Coordinates of C-alpha atoms in Angstrom, one line a residue:
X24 CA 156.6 180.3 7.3
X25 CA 158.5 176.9 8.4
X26 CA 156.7 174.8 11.2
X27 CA 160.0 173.8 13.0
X28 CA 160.2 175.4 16.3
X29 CA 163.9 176.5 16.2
X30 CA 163.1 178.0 12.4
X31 CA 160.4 179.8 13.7
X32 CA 163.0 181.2 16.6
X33 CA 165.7 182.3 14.1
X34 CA 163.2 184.2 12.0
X35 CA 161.9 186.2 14.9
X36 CA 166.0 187.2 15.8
X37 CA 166.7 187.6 12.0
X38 CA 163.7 189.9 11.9
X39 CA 165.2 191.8 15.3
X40 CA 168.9 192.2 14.1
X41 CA 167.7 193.5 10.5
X42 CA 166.0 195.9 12.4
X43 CA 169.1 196.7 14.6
X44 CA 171.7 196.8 11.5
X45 CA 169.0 199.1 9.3
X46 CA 168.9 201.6 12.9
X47 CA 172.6 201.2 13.0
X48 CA 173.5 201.6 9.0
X49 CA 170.8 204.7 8.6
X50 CA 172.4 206.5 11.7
X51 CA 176.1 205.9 10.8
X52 CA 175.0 207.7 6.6
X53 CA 173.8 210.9 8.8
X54 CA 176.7 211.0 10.4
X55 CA 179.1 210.8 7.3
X56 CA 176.7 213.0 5.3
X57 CA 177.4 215.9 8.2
X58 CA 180.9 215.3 8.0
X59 CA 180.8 215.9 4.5
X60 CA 178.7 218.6 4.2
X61 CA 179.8 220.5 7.6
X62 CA 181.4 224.2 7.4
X63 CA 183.0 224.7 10.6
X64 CA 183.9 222.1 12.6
X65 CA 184.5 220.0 10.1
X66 CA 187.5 217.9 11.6
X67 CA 185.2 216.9 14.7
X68 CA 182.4 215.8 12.3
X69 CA 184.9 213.7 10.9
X70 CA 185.9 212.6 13.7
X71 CA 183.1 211.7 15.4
X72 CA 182.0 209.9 11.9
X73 CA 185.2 207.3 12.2
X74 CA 184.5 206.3 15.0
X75 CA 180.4 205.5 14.2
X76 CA 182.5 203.7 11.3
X77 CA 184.5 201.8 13.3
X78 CA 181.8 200.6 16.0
X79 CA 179.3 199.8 13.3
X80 CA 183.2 197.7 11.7
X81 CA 183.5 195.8 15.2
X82 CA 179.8 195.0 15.6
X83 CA 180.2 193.4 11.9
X84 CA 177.8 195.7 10.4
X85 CA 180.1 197.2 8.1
X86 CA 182.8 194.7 6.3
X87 CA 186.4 195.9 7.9
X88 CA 187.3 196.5 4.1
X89 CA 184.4 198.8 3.5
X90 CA 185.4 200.8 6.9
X91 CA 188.5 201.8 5.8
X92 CA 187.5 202.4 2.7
X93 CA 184.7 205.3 3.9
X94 CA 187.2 206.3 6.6
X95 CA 189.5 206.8 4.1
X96 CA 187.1 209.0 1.9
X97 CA 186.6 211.1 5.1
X98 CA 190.2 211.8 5.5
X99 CA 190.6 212.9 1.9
X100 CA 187.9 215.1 2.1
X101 CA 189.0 216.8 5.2
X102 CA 192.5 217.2 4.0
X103 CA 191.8 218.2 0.7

């Protein structure tokens, strides 16, 4: 562990927004994995599943890239 102060300080909020993005990432897998594997319904599960996409895009959790690539996947699926 460093012994400089503002170290110490960015550790501690590295530590918190790991925690944050892992909370954020494993919710936003649930919610594609429903989508996916849903029966009826399936265009709101899909729907609701973007847009955990595109939040998790604008908080910069998920590269923009990456986002469209998933959302992408979604739409195929549900069109297919």
């Amino acid at each position: 562990m460093a012994n400089i102060k503002s170290q110490k300080k960015r550790n501690i909020t590295n530590e918190k927004s790991r925690q944050r993005n892992r909370a954020i990432k494993s919710e936003l897998k649930t919610y594609v994995k429903k989508a996916q594997n849903a029966e009826e319904n399936k265009a709101e599960a899909v729907r609701v599943a973007i847009k955990k996409i595109d939040q998790a895009a604008a908080k910069g959790i998920l590269h923009k890239n990456t986002a469209a690539r998933k959302k992408s996947a979604l739409a195929r699926s549900l069109n297919a």
